[in-house]
XYZ file of C-alpha atoms in Angstrom:
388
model
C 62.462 -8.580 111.566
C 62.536 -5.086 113.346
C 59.559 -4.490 114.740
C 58.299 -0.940 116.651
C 60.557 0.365 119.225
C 61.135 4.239 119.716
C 63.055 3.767 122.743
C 65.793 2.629 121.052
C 69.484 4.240 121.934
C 67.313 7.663 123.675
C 67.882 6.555 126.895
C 71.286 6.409 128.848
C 72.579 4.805 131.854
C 74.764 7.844 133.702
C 75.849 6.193 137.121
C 76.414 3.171 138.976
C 76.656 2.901 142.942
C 77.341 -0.360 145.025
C 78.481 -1.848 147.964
C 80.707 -4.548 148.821
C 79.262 -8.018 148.745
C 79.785 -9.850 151.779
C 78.001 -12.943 153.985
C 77.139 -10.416 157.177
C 77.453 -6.400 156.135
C 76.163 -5.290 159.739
C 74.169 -3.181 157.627
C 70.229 -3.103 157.146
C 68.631 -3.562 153.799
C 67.988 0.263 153.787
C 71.492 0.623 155.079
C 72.809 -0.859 152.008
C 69.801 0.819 149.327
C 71.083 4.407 150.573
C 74.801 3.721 150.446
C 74.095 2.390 146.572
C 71.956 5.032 145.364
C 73.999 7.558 147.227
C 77.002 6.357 145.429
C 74.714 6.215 141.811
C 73.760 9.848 142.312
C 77.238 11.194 142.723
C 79.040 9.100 139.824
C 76.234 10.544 138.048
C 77.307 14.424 139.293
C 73.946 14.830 140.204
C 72.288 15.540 143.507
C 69.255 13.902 145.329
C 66.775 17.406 144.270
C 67.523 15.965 140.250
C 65.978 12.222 141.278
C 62.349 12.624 139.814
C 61.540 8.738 139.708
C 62.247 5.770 141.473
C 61.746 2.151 141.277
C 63.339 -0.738 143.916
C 62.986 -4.346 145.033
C 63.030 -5.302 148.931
C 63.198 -1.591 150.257
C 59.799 0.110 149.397
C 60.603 3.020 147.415
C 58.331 5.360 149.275
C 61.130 4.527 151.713
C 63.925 5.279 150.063
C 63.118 8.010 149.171
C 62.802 9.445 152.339
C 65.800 8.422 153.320
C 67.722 9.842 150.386
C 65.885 12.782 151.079
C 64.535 13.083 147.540
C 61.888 15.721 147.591
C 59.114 14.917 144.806
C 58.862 12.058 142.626
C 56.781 11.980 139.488
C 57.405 8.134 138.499
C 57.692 5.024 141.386
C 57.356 1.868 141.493
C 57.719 -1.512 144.227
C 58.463 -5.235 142.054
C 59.634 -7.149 145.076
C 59.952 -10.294 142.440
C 63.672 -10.916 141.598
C 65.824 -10.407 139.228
C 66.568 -7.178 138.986
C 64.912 -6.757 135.719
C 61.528 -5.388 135.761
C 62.580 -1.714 137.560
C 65.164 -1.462 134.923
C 63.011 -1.330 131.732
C 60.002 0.238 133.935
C 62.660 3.050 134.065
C 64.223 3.274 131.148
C 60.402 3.649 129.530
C 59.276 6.084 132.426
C 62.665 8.207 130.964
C 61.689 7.922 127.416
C 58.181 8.678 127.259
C 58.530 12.013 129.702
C 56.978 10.423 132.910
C 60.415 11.683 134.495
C 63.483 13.031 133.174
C 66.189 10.834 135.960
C 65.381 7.873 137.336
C 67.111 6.049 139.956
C 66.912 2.146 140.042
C 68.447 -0.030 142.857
C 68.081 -3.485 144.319
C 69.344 -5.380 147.485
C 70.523 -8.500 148.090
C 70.294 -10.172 151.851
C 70.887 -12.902 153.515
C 67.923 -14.322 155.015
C 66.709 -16.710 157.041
C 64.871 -18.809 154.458
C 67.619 -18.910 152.078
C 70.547 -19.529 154.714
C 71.432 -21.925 156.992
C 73.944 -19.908 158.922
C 71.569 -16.913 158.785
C 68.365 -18.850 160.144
C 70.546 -18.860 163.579
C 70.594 -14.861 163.755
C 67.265 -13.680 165.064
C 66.837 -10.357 162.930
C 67.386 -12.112 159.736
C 65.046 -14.963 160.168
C 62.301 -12.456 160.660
C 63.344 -11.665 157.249
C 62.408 -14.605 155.293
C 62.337 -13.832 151.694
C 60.262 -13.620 148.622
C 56.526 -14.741 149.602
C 56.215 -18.127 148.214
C 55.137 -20.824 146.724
C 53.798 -18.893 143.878
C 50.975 -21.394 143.458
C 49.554 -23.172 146.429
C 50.890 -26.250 148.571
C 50.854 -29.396 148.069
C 50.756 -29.137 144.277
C 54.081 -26.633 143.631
C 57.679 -27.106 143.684
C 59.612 -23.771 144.270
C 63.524 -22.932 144.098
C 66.356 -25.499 144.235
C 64.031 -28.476 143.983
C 62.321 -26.991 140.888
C 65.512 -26.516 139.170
C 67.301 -29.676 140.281
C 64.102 -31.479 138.545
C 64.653 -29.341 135.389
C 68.598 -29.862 135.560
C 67.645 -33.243 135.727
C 66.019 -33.365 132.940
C 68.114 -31.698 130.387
C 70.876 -34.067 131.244
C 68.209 -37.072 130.065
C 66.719 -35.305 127.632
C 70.197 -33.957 126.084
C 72.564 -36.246 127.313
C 74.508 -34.107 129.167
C 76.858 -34.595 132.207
C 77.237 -32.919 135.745
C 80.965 -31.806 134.419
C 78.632 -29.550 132.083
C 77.395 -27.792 134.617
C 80.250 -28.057 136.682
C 81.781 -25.683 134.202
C 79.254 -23.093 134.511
C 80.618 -23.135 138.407
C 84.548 -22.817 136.507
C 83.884 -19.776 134.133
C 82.066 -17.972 137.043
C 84.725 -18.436 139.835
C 87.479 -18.197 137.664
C 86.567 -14.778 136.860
C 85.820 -14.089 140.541
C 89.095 -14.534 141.475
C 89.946 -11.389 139.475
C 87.029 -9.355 140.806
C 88.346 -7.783 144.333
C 83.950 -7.538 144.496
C 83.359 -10.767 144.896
C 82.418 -13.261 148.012
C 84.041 -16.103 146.673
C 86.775 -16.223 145.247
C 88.954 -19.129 145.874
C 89.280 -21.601 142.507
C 87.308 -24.423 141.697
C 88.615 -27.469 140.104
C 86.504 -29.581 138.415
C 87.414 -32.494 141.082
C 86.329 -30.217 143.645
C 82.782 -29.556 141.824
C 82.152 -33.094 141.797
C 82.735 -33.927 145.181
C 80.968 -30.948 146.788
C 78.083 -31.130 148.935
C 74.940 -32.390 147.157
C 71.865 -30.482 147.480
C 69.591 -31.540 145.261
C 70.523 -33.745 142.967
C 72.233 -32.915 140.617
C 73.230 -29.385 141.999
C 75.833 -29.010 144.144
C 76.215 -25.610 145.980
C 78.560 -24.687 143.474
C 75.719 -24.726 141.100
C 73.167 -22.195 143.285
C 74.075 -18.368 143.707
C 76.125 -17.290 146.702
C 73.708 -15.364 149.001
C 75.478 -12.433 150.470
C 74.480 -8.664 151.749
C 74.727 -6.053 148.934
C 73.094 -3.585 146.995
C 73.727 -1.788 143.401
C 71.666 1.366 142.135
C 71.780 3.114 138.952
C 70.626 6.306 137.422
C 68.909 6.349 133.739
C 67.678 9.481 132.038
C 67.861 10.425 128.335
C 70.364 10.223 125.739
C 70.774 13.756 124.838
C 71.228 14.880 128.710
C 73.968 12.252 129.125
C 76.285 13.940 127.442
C 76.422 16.889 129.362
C 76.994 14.517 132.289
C 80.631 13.570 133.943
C 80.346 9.510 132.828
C 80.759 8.022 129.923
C 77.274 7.092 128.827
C 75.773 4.188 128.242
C 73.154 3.509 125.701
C 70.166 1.490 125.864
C 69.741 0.311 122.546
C 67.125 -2.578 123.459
C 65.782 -3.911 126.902
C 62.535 -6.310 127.432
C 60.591 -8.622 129.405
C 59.773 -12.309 128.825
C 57.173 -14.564 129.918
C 55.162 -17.447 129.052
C 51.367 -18.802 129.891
C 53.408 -20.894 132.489
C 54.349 -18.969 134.892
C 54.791 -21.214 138.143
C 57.591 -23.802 138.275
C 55.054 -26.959 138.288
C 53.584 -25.616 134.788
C 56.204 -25.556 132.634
C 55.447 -28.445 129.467
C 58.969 -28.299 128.644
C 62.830 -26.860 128.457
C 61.741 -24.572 125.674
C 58.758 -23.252 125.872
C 59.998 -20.684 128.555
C 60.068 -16.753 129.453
C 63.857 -17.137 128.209
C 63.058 -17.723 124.153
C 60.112 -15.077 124.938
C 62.910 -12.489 125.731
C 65.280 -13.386 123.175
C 63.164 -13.359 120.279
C 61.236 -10.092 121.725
C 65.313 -8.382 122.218
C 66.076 -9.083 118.481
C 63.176 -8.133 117.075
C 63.759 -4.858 118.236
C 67.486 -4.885 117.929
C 69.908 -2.999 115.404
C 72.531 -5.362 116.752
C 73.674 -8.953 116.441
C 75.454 -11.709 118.281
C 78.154 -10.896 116.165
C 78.693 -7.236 117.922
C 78.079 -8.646 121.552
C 81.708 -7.975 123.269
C 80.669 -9.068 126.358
C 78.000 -11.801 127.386
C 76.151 -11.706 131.351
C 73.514 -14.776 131.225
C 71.263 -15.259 134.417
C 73.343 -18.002 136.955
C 70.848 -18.293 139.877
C 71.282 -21.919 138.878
C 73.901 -23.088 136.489
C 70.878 -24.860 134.501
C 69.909 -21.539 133.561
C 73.074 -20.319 132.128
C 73.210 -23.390 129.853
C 69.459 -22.298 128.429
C 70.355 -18.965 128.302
C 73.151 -19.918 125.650
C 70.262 -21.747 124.154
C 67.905 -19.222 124.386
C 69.475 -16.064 122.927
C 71.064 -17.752 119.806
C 74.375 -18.983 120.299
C 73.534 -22.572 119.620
C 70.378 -24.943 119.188
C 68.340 -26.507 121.701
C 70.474 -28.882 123.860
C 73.967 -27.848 122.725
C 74.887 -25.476 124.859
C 77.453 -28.539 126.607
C 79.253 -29.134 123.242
C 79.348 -25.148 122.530
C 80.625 -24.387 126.281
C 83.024 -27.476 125.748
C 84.370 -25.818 121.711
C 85.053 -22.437 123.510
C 86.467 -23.155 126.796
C 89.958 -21.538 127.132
C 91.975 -24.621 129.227
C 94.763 -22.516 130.016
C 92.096 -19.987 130.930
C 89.696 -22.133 132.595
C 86.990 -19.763 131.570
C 84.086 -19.420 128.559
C 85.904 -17.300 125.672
C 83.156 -17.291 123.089
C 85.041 -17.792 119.485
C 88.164 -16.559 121.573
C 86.894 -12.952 122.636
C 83.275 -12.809 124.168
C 84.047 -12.811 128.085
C 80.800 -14.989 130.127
C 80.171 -13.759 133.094
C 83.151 -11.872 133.463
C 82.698 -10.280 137.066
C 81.909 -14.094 138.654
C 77.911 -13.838 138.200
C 75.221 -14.911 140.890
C 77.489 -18.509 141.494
C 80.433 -16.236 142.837
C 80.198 -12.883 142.737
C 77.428 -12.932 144.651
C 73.793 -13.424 144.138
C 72.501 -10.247 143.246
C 69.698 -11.252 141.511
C 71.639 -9.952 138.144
C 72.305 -6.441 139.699
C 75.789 -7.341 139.489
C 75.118 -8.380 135.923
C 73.876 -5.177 135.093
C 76.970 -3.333 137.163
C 79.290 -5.570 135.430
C 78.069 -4.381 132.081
C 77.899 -0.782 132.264
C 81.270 -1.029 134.100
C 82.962 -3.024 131.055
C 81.421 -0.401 128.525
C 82.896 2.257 130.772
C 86.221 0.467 130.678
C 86.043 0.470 134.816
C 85.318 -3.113 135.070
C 86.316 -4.458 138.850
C 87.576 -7.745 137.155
C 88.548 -8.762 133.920
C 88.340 -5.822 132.106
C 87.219 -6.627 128.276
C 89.432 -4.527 126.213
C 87.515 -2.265 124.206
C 84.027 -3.449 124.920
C 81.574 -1.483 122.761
C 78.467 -3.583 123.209
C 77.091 -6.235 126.318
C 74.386 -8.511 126.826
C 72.549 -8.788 129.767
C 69.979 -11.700 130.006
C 68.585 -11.905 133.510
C 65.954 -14.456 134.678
C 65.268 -17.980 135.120
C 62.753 -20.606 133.078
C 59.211 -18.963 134.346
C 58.179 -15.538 135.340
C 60.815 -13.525 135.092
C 63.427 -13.234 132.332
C 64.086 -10.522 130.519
C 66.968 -9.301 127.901
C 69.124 -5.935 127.254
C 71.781 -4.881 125.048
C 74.025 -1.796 126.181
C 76.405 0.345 124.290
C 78.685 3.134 123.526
């Protein structure tokens, strides 16, 4: 059932701006923010007087703005919580309801020292240590790759499925990596490799957490009707929300699906036009390869706990890649496992890049319509549909 939901198809992505993912940029966070959102403004053939709202992640926005040299700002906001998410529908409702009329979005990825071995050893990084956790106190939380490794855990027991089914989570993703010129890692992955790689926590290898690297992405949003007088090809927002639960640390969740994940889904269809059916091109949250599986789940591709068997019925062997009923591209640009973990900025990229037919990969031919489902099991998923 359709429920209330104005927004829908008014507002307009108009430009994209990155910069190449790697382990060690040489560049500061800020370094990175400006070269995005310099890059966003131009594709957009606009300049930094036309920016009238702004929203980021590790780089305050105050901040940013300075350094773009964006004069006044009606609309800001600073989410430091990941993914990259929250700033995106912030802005695209700031745009419709008239708070601002061009809104520029951005997020940055770094390697830091709580995240990396290789960057704890560099002194200015490991002053940098990440998101402020555990989001509920010590000794009584569990927080990252030991929260999800219990989870994996337990919908292999629950479900019955098999390391291999994650393992080809880790396939699709750096499969399509290796045609994305964009991404860290790109060197193939058998599934023999997979299952002898170095354990983490079991049962996640680090083929199954995302690739930390230096990056950033930025994007400008304003309305429908002005994006047509603009150079790009626009990009509708026909439907973006937020998802969360009453359990909102990792410690608290009663099971695999009561989470923000369903939350999102159901809240994205209820407000949809659209259907499965039109999706061309599907970009599910891989921070952990768990998460893709639920996302499957989740947004209505199969039941609870089949995601294995439907990964397994649409996996092209020639391919080694996800082709859902033969044309729906997964992940297309590598996701968080390869590409990078962007904390589903790339995601986002990747989709309005396929719908622009620019794609840096795998290039979907004629893409109309993408799904972007960012977000793990707790706090912070969320679920948009873009289209021409």
């Amino acid at each position: 059932m359709t429920v209330r939901y104005p927004v829908r198809d008014q507002v307009a992505i108009v430009g994209v701006g990155t910069t190449p993912y790697s382990r060690d940029s040489g560049k500061s966070e800020m370094g990175l923010v400006v070269d995005a959102a310099r890059a966003a403004i131009k594709d957009a053939g606009l300049t930094a007087k036309d920016v009238d709202g702004i929203a980021g992640t590790w780089v305050r926005a105050e901040l940013a703005q300075a350094a773009l040299g964006i004069p006044a700002v009606n609309y800001y906001l600073n989410t430091r919580l990941p993914p990259f998410s929250q700033q995106v529908v912030a802005g695209i409702n700031a745009v419709f309801s008239g708070l601002c009329d061009t809104m520029l979005v951005y997020h940055c990825a770094y390697r830091m020292g709580g995240t990396s071995r290789s960057a704890g050893g560099d002194p200015f990084r490991v002053s940098r240590r990440g998101m402020p956790r555990p989001l509920s106190p010590f000794p009584d939380t569990i927080t990252g790759a030991a929260c999800y490794a219990s989870w994996a855990n337990r919908y292999i027991e629950e479900y019955g499925a098999s390391r291999e089914d994650l393992g080809r989570i880790a396939i699709n993703n750096r499969t399509n990596a290796g045609h994305n010129e964009h991404a860290a890692a790109r060197k193939p992955l058998t599934m023999d490799e997979y299952l002898g790689a170095r354990m983490v926590r079991d049962p996640l290898t680090v083929f199954d957490m995302d690739y930390t690297i230096d990056g950033a992405d930025a994007f400008i949003i304003t309305t429908a009707e002005r994006a047509r007088d603009l150079p790009q090809k626009p990009v509708i927002v026909h439907a973006a929300v937020l998802g969360q639960t009453d359990h909102g640390v990792e410690e608290d969740l009663p099971d695999l699906t009561d989470t923000g994940l369903k939350v999102a889904a159901d809240a994205l269809w209820a407000r949809s036009e659209l259907t499965l059916d039109d999706v061309d091109v599907f970009m599910p949250y891989d921070g952990f390869s768990v998460i893709t599986l639920k996302w499957f789940e989740a947004i209505g591709y199969c039941g609870v706990g089949e995601a294995p068997g439907f990964v397994m019925d649409n996996w092209n062997e020639d391919a080694d890649r996800i082709e859902i009923r033969g044309r729906v591209s997964v992940n297309p640009h590598g996701g968080s496992l390869s590409e990078g973990a962007s904390q589903s900025a790339g995601h986002m990229r990747e989709a309005v890049n396929q719908l622009r037919g620019q794609a840096s990969g795998l290039q979907v031919e004629g893409a109309r319509t993408a799904l972007v489902a960012p977000g793990g099991f707790f706090y912070n998923a969320g679920a948009m549909l873009f289209r021409t």
